[in-house]
Amino acid sequence: MDYGKHQAPAPYEADEGCLTTLIRIPVRIVVLAIVLPVRMIWDALVAGARAADRILLRPLGRALSWLLATLVAIPAVWLYEAVFTPLGHALLWLAAAVFVRPWVALWRYVLVPAVRYGLVVPVVWLYEAVFTPLGHGLRRVYRELFVPAGRGIAAAVGWVLTALFVWPVVGLWRYVLVPLALAASWLAEHLIVRPLAWAYRELLTPLGHGITWLLELLARGIAAVGSGLRAAVVWLVVTLLVAPPAWLYRRVLAPVGREIAAAFGVAWRIAGYISRAVGRAIAWLAWHLIGAPVTWVYRTVCTPVGHFVRDAVWVPAKRAAVEAGRAARAALRTARETVTRARRDAWRALVGGPGVPEPREPGSPLARTLGSTTVPSAAPEPEISSLGEKNAERG
């Protein structure tokens, strides 16, 4: 169980007296009496939760995961691989054969040739054989006839428009409007602008400076009065509203809260020590009353019985099962080879074919004979032999 690290007691102020120390010890004793049951219940719950997780929840989770994998995951994977995948491939091929390939064939072998040879080729021929020479001729006519004629017409029309509209307007602007504008600007400057500038510089500017000086003096007086009033109001608020709560918090609430927090921290650590001692005692009793006898029974009774069952029952049964499996695989292999050989012979007998020598069983070569005498420790010659072999031996 995790009981927290050892922590140094919280520092206290230097002006604490003996009265604070005398009050602190009974307060901590009362808090310890309140906190100790809570700490022991908490440690018991933590130990029970860890034991339940180690003994019950983890094996149950592994069993549920294995059951889920065996009953759901593996059948689902097999169903997907063995049923849904081939079915999906078949449906995909069928959909392609029914919906895609006819349209592709229609597009490739009907629409494309029809559009190409029925529309594109005639349009290209018409463009190259008719429209291109016609366009070249029209371009030549435009360059040699219309362009010079258009330039001459544009020059004549431009001269007429300039003589009718541009030259009269330019003469009116240059010889009438510009002299009138210059005379009006001279009169306005000498009769209006210069008198107004002299009045602004000699009369309005000194008057504005005097008004600004008076307003600045008035603003400074009002600011001085306002600062005095603000300082008086701030002093009253601090003295009557802020200082008493601050003194109460600093002298009463903060020391009381600090002592209560320190008392709870010390009581929680002491309760942890007591709870750990009680837990060790309970664990010692549980080991000597339950764990040691169970361990002794497991080592002296269950282990020898398990070894005997393993050596006398499980190992022979496993060996017999392995041998039976090997014999069954050998029998299946022999039957498969026999069926293959029979099928090959039947096919050769029906359709014919080049003769393929049958594989012979591995064994010792034929024994040499000297007339009627056989070499010792040699296998006898088979009773039936082919004509070719006899002729080879005689030769």
Coordinates of C-alpha atoms in Angstrom, one line a residue:
M1 CA 0.0 0.0 0.0
D2 CA 1.1 3.5 -0.9
Y3 CA 1.1 5.7 2.2
G4 CA 2.9 8.8 0.9
K5 CA 6.4 10.0 1.5
H6 CA 7.7 11.4 4.8
Q7 CA 7.3 15.1 4.8
A8 CA 8.8 17.7 7.2
P9 CA 6.4 19.6 9.4
A10 CA 5.2 22.9 8.0
P11 CA 7.3 25.9 9.2
Y12 CA 5.6 28.2 11.7
E13 CA 6.0 31.9 12.4
A14 CA 8.7 33.0 14.8
D15 CA 6.2 34.9 17.1
E16 CA 4.3 31.7 18.1
G17 CA 4.0 31.3 21.9
C18 CA 3.6 28.4 24.2
L19 CA -0.2 28.8 24.2
T20 CA -0.3 27.9 20.5
T21 CA 1.8 24.8 21.1
L22 CA -0.4 23.7 24.0
I23 CA -3.5 24.1 21.9
R24 CA -2.0 22.4 18.9
I25 CA -1.4 19.0 20.6
P26 CA -5.0 18.4 21.7
V27 CA -6.3 19.5 18.3
R28 CA -4.0 17.0 16.6
I29 CA -5.1 14.2 18.9
V30 CA -8.8 15.0 18.2
V31 CA -8.1 15.1 14.4
L32 CA -6.2 11.8 14.6
A33 CA -9.2 10.2 16.3
I34 CA -11.4 11.4 13.5
V35 CA -9.0 10.6 10.6
L36 CA -7.8 7.1 11.8
P37 CA -11.0 5.2 10.9
V38 CA -11.2 6.9 7.6
R39 CA -7.6 6.0 6.8
M40 CA -8.0 2.4 7.8
I41 CA -11.2 2.1 5.7
W42 CA -9.4 3.7 2.8
D43 CA -6.4 1.3 3.1
A44 CA -8.8 -1.7 3.4
L45 CA -10.7 -0.6 0.3
V46 CA -7.4 -0.1 -1.7
A47 CA -6.1 -3.5 -0.6
G48 CA -9.4 -5.2 -1.4
A49 CA -9.6 -3.5 -4.8
R50 CA -6.0 -4.6 -5.7
A51 CA -6.7 -8.2 -4.6
A52 CA -10.0 -8.3 -6.5
D53 CA -8.2 -7.0 -9.6
R54 CA -5.4 -9.5 -9.3
I55 CA -7.5 -12.6 -8.4
L56 CA -10.9 -12.0 -10.1
L57 CA -10.9 -9.2 -12.7
R58 CA -7.7 -10.1 -14.7
P59 CA -8.5 -13.9 -15.0
L60 CA -12.1 -13.0 -15.9
G61 CA -10.9 -10.5 -18.5
R62 CA -8.6 -13.1 -20.0
A63 CA -11.4 -15.7 -20.1
L64 CA -13.8 -13.2 -21.7
S65 CA -11.2 -12.2 -24.3
W66 CA -10.5 -15.8 -25.1
L67 CA -14.2 -16.6 -25.3
L68 CA -14.8 -13.6 -27.5
A69 CA -12.0 -14.5 -29.8
T70 CA -13.1 -18.2 -30.0
L71 CA -16.8 -17.5 -30.5
V72 CA -16.8 -14.3 -32.4
A73 CA -13.5 -13.2 -33.8
I74 CA -12.3 -16.5 -35.3
P75 CA -15.7 -17.5 -36.8
A76 CA -16.1 -14.0 -38.2
V77 CA -12.6 -14.1 -39.8
W78 CA -13.3 -17.5 -41.2
L79 CA -16.7 -16.4 -42.5
Y80 CA -15.2 -13.3 -44.1
E81 CA -12.3 -15.2 -45.7
A82 CA -14.2 -18.3 -46.7
V83 CA -17.7 -17.0 -47.6
F84 CA -17.9 -13.2 -47.9
T85 CA -14.6 -12.8 -49.9
P86 CA -15.4 -15.3 -52.6
L87 CA -19.0 -14.2 -52.7
G88 CA -17.8 -10.5 -53.1
H89 CA -15.5 -11.5 -55.9
A90 CA -18.3 -13.4 -57.7
L91 CA -20.7 -10.5 -57.3
L92 CA -18.0 -8.1 -58.5
W93 CA -17.3 -10.2 -61.6
L94 CA -21.1 -10.6 -62.2
A95 CA -21.7 -6.8 -61.8
A96 CA -18.8 -6.1 -64.1
A97 CA -20.1 -8.6 -66.7
V98 CA -23.6 -7.2 -66.5
F99 CA -23.2 -3.5 -66.0
V100 CA -19.7 -2.5 -67.1
R101 CA -18.5 -4.7 -69.9
P102 CA -21.6 -4.1 -72.2
W103 CA -21.2 -0.3 -71.9
V104 CA -17.5 -0.5 -72.4
A105 CA -18.0 -2.7 -75.5
L106 CA -20.7 -0.3 -76.8
W107 CA -18.4 2.7 -76.2
R108 CA -15.4 1.0 -77.7
Y109 CA -16.8 -0.8 -80.7
V110 CA -20.0 1.2 -81.6
L111 CA -19.9 4.9 -80.4
V112 CA -16.2 5.6 -80.9
P113 CA -16.1 4.3 -84.5
A114 CA -19.4 5.9 -85.3
V115 CA -18.3 9.3 -84.0
R116 CA -14.9 9.0 -85.5
Y117 CA -15.8 7.9 -89.0
G118 CA -19.3 9.6 -89.1
L119 CA -18.4 13.0 -87.7
V120 CA -14.8 13.7 -87.0
V121 CA -13.3 12.5 -90.3
P122 CA -15.8 14.4 -92.5
V123 CA -15.4 17.6 -90.3
V124 CA -11.6 17.4 -90.6
W125 CA -11.8 16.8 -94.3
L126 CA -14.2 19.8 -94.7
Y127 CA -11.9 22.0 -92.6
E128 CA -8.8 21.0 -94.5
A129 CA -10.3 20.9 -98.0
V130 CA -12.8 23.8 -97.9
F131 CA -12.6 26.1 -95.0
T132 CA -8.8 26.5 -94.9
P133 CA -8.4 27.6 -98.6
L134 CA -11.5 29.8 -98.2
G135 CA -10.0 31.5 -95.1
H136 CA -6.7 32.0 -96.8
G137 CA -8.4 33.7 -99.8
L138 CA -10.5 36.0 -97.5
R139 CA -7.4 36.9 -95.5
R140 CA -5.6 37.9 -98.7
V141 CA -8.6 40.0 -99.9
Y142 CA -8.8 41.7 -96.5
R143 CA -5.0 42.6 -96.5
E144 CA -4.9 43.8 -100.0
L145 CA -8.2 45.7 -100.3
F146 CA -10.0 46.5 -97.0
V147 CA -6.9 47.5 -95.0
P148 CA -5.7 50.3 -97.4
A149 CA -9.3 51.5 -97.9
G150 CA -9.9 51.5 -94.2
R151 CA -6.8 53.5 -93.5
G152 CA -7.7 56.2 -96.0
I153 CA -11.3 56.5 -94.7
A154 CA -10.0 56.7 -91.1
A155 CA -7.6 59.5 -91.9
A156 CA -10.3 61.5 -93.7
V157 CA -12.9 61.1 -90.9
G158 CA -10.2 62.0 -88.3
W159 CA -9.3 65.2 -90.1
V160 CA -13.0 66.2 -90.4
L161 CA -13.8 65.5 -86.7
T162 CA -10.7 67.4 -85.6
A163 CA -11.7 70.4 -87.7
L164 CA -15.3 70.4 -86.5
F165 CA -14.9 69.6 -82.8
V166 CA -11.3 69.8 -81.5
W167 CA -9.9 73.1 -82.9
P168 CA -12.9 75.2 -81.8
V169 CA -12.8 73.8 -78.3
V170 CA -9.1 74.4 -78.0
G171 CA -9.4 78.0 -79.2
L172 CA -12.2 78.7 -76.7
W173 CA -10.2 77.2 -73.9
R174 CA -6.9 78.9 -74.8
Y175 CA -8.1 82.5 -75.7
V176 CA -11.3 82.9 -73.5
L177 CA -11.6 80.6 -70.5
V178 CA -7.9 80.7 -69.3
P179 CA -7.6 84.6 -69.3
L180 CA -11.0 84.9 -67.4
A181 CA -9.8 82.3 -64.8
L182 CA -6.5 84.1 -64.3
A183 CA -8.3 87.4 -63.7
A184 CA -10.8 85.9 -61.3
S185 CA -8.0 84.2 -59.3
W186 CA -6.1 87.5 -59.0
L187 CA -9.2 89.4 -57.7
A188 CA -10.0 86.6 -55.2
E189 CA -6.4 86.6 -53.8
H190 CA -6.2 90.4 -53.3
L191 CA -9.8 90.9 -52.1
I192 CA -10.6 87.8 -49.9
V193 CA -7.6 85.5 -49.1
R194 CA -5.0 88.1 -48.0
P195 CA -7.5 90.0 -45.6
L196 CA -8.6 86.7 -44.1
A197 CA -5.0 85.6 -43.5
W198 CA -4.1 88.9 -41.9
A199 CA -7.2 88.7 -39.5
Y200 CA -6.3 85.1 -38.6
R201 CA -2.7 85.9 -37.9
E202 CA -3.1 89.2 -36.1
L203 CA -6.4 88.8 -34.2
L204 CA -7.6 85.2 -33.9
T205 CA -4.3 83.5 -33.0
P206 CA -3.5 85.8 -29.9
L207 CA -7.1 85.5 -28.7
G208 CA -6.9 81.6 -29.0
H209 CA -3.7 81.5 -27.0
G210 CA -5.2 83.6 -24.2
I211 CA -8.3 81.4 -24.0
T212 CA -6.1 78.2 -23.9
W213 CA -4.0 79.6 -21.1
L214 CA -7.1 80.4 -19.0
L215 CA -8.6 76.9 -19.6
E216 CA -5.3 75.3 -18.6
L217 CA -5.2 77.2 -15.3
L218 CA -8.8 76.1 -14.6
A219 CA -8.0 72.5 -15.4
R220 CA -5.0 72.4 -13.1
G221 CA -7.1 73.8 -10.2
I222 CA -9.8 71.2 -10.7
A223 CA -7.2 68.4 -11.0
A224 CA -5.6 69.5 -7.7
V225 CA -9.0 69.5 -5.9
G226 CA -9.9 66.1 -7.4
S227 CA -6.6 64.5 -6.3
G228 CA -7.1 65.7 -2.7
L229 CA -10.7 64.3 -2.7
R230 CA -9.6 61.0 -4.3
A231 CA -6.8 60.6 -1.7
A232 CA -9.2 61.2 1.2
V233 CA -11.8 58.7 -0.2
V234 CA -9.0 56.1 -0.8
W235 CA -7.8 56.6 2.8
L236 CA -11.3 56.2 4.2
V237 CA -12.0 53.1 2.2
V238 CA -8.7 51.4 3.1
T239 CA -9.1 52.3 6.8
L240 CA -12.8 51.3 7.2
L241 CA -13.2 48.5 4.7
V242 CA -9.9 46.9 3.7
A243 CA -7.8 47.0 6.9
P244 CA -10.2 45.1 9.2
P245 CA -10.8 42.1 6.9
A246 CA -7.1 42.0 6.1
W247 CA -6.2 42.0 9.8
L248 CA -8.8 39.3 10.5
Y249 CA -7.5 37.1 7.7
R250 CA -3.8 37.6 8.6
R251 CA -4.2 37.3 12.4
V252 CA -7.1 34.8 12.8
L253 CA -8.2 32.9 9.7
A254 CA -4.7 32.1 8.2
P255 CA -3.2 30.7 11.5
V256 CA -6.4 28.7 12.2
G257 CA -6.4 27.3 8.6
R258 CA -2.7 26.5 8.7
E259 CA -3.0 24.7 12.0
I260 CA -6.0 22.7 10.8
A261 CA -4.3 21.7 7.5
A262 CA -1.1 20.7 9.4
A263 CA -3.1 18.7 11.9
F264 CA -4.9 16.8 9.2
G265 CA -1.6 16.1 7.4
V266 CA 0.1 14.8 10.5
A267 CA -2.9 12.8 11.5
W268 CA -3.1 11.2 8.0
R269 CA 0.5 10.2 8.1
I270 CA 0.2 8.7 11.6
A271 CA -3.0 6.9 10.6
G272 CA -1.1 5.5 7.6
Y273 CA 1.6 4.1 10.0
I274 CA -1.0 2.6 12.2
S275 CA -3.0 1.2 9.3
R276 CA 0.2 -0.3 7.8
A277 CA 1.1 -2.0 11.2
V278 CA -2.5 -3.4 11.4
G279 CA -2.2 -4.6 7.7
R280 CA 1.1 -6.4 8.4
A281 CA -0.4 -8.1 11.5
I282 CA -3.4 -9.3 9.5
A283 CA -1.1 -10.5 6.6
W284 CA 1.1 -12.4 9.2
L285 CA -1.9 -14.1 10.6
A286 CA -3.3 -14.9 7.2
W287 CA 0.0 -16.4 6.1
H288 CA 0.5 -18.6 9.2
L289 CA -3.2 -19.7 9.3
I290 CA -3.9 -20.1 5.5
G291 CA -0.9 -19.5 3.3
A292 CA 1.6 -21.8 5.0
P293 CA -0.7 -24.8 5.2
V294 CA -1.9 -24.4 1.6
T295 CA 1.8 -24.1 0.5
W296 CA 2.7 -27.2 2.4
V297 CA -0.2 -29.2 0.9
Y298 CA 0.7 -28.0 -2.6
R299 CA 4.4 -29.0 -2.2
T300 CA 4.0 -32.3 -0.4
V301 CA 0.7 -33.6 -1.9
C302 CA -0.3 -31.9 -5.2
T303 CA 3.1 -31.7 -6.8
P304 CA 4.0 -35.4 -6.4
V305 CA 0.5 -36.4 -7.6
G306 CA 0.8 -34.0 -10.6
H307 CA 4.2 -35.4 -11.5
F308 CA 2.9 -39.0 -11.3
V309 CA -0.1 -38.1 -13.5
R310 CA 2.1 -36.4 -16.0
D311 CA 4.7 -39.2 -16.2
A312 CA 2.3 -42.2 -16.0
V313 CA -0.8 -40.9 -17.9
W314 CA -0.3 -37.8 -19.9
V315 CA 3.1 -38.6 -21.5
P316 CA 2.1 -42.1 -22.7
A317 CA -1.2 -40.8 -23.9
K318 CA 0.5 -38.0 -25.8
R319 CA 3.0 -40.4 -27.3
A320 CA 0.2 -42.8 -28.4
A321 CA -1.7 -39.9 -30.0
V322 CA 1.4 -38.8 -31.8
E323 CA 2.1 -42.3 -33.2
A324 CA -1.6 -42.7 -34.2
G325 CA -1.4 -39.4 -36.0
R326 CA 1.8 -40.4 -37.9
A327 CA 0.2 -43.8 -38.8
A328 CA -2.9 -42.0 -40.1
R329 CA -0.9 -39.5 -42.1
A330 CA 1.2 -42.4 -43.6
A331 CA -2.0 -44.3 -44.5
L332 CA -3.5 -41.2 -46.1
R333 CA -0.3 -40.6 -48.1
T334 CA -0.2 -44.1 -49.3
A335 CA -3.9 -44.0 -50.3
R336 CA -3.3 -40.7 -52.1
E337 CA -0.3 -42.1 -54.1
T338 CA -2.3 -45.2 -55.0
V339 CA -5.2 -43.2 -56.3
T340 CA -2.9 -41.0 -58.3
R341 CA -1.1 -44.0 -59.8
A342 CA -4.5 -45.6 -60.7
R343 CA -5.8 -42.4 -62.3
R344 CA -2.6 -42.1 -64.3
D345 CA -2.7 -45.7 -65.5
A346 CA -6.4 -45.3 -66.4
W347 CA -5.7 -42.2 -68.4
R348 CA -2.8 -43.9 -70.2
A349 CA -5.0 -46.9 -71.0
L350 CA -7.8 -44.7 -72.4
V351 CA -5.8 -42.1 -74.5
G352 CA -2.4 -43.7 -74.8
G353 CA 0.9 -42.0 -74.4
P354 CA 4.6 -42.6 -74.0
G355 CA 5.5 -45.3 -71.6
V356 CA 6.7 -44.0 -68.3
P357 CA 8.7 -46.4 -66.2
E358 CA 7.0 -47.1 -62.9
P359 CA 9.1 -46.1 -59.9
R360 CA 10.5 -49.2 -58.2
E361 CA 10.7 -49.7 -54.5
P362 CA 14.1 -48.8 -53.1
G363 CA 16.1 -51.9 -52.3
S364 CA 19.3 -53.8 -52.8
P365 CA 20.4 -54.5 -56.4
L366 CA 20.0 -57.9 -57.9
A367 CA 22.5 -60.6 -56.8
R368 CA 25.1 -61.8 -59.2
T369 CA 24.9 -65.5 -60.0
L370 CA 27.7 -67.8 -61.3
G371 CA 25.7 -70.5 -63.1
S372 CA 23.7 -72.2 -60.4
T373 CA 25.8 -70.9 -57.5
T374 CA 24.6 -67.7 -55.7
V375 CA 27.0 -65.4 -54.0
P376 CA 26.6 -65.6 -50.2
S377 CA 24.8 -62.8 -48.4
A378 CA 23.1 -61.7 -51.6
A379 CA 19.3 -61.3 -52.2
P380 CA 17.8 -63.8 -54.6
E381 CA 16.9 -62.7 -58.1
P382 CA 13.2 -62.0 -58.7
E383 CA 11.3 -64.9 -60.4
I384 CA 9.9 -62.7 -63.1
S385 CA 12.2 -60.5 -65.1
S386 CA 11.8 -58.6 -68.4
L387 CA 13.2 -60.0 -71.6
G388 CA 15.6 -57.0 -72.0
E389 CA 17.1 -57.7 -68.6
K390 CA 17.7 -61.4 -69.4
N391 CA 19.3 -60.5 -72.8
A392 CA 21.5 -58.0 -71.1
E393 CA 22.7 -60.6 -68.5
R394 CA 23.4 -63.1 -71.2
G395 CA 25.3 -60.7 -73.3

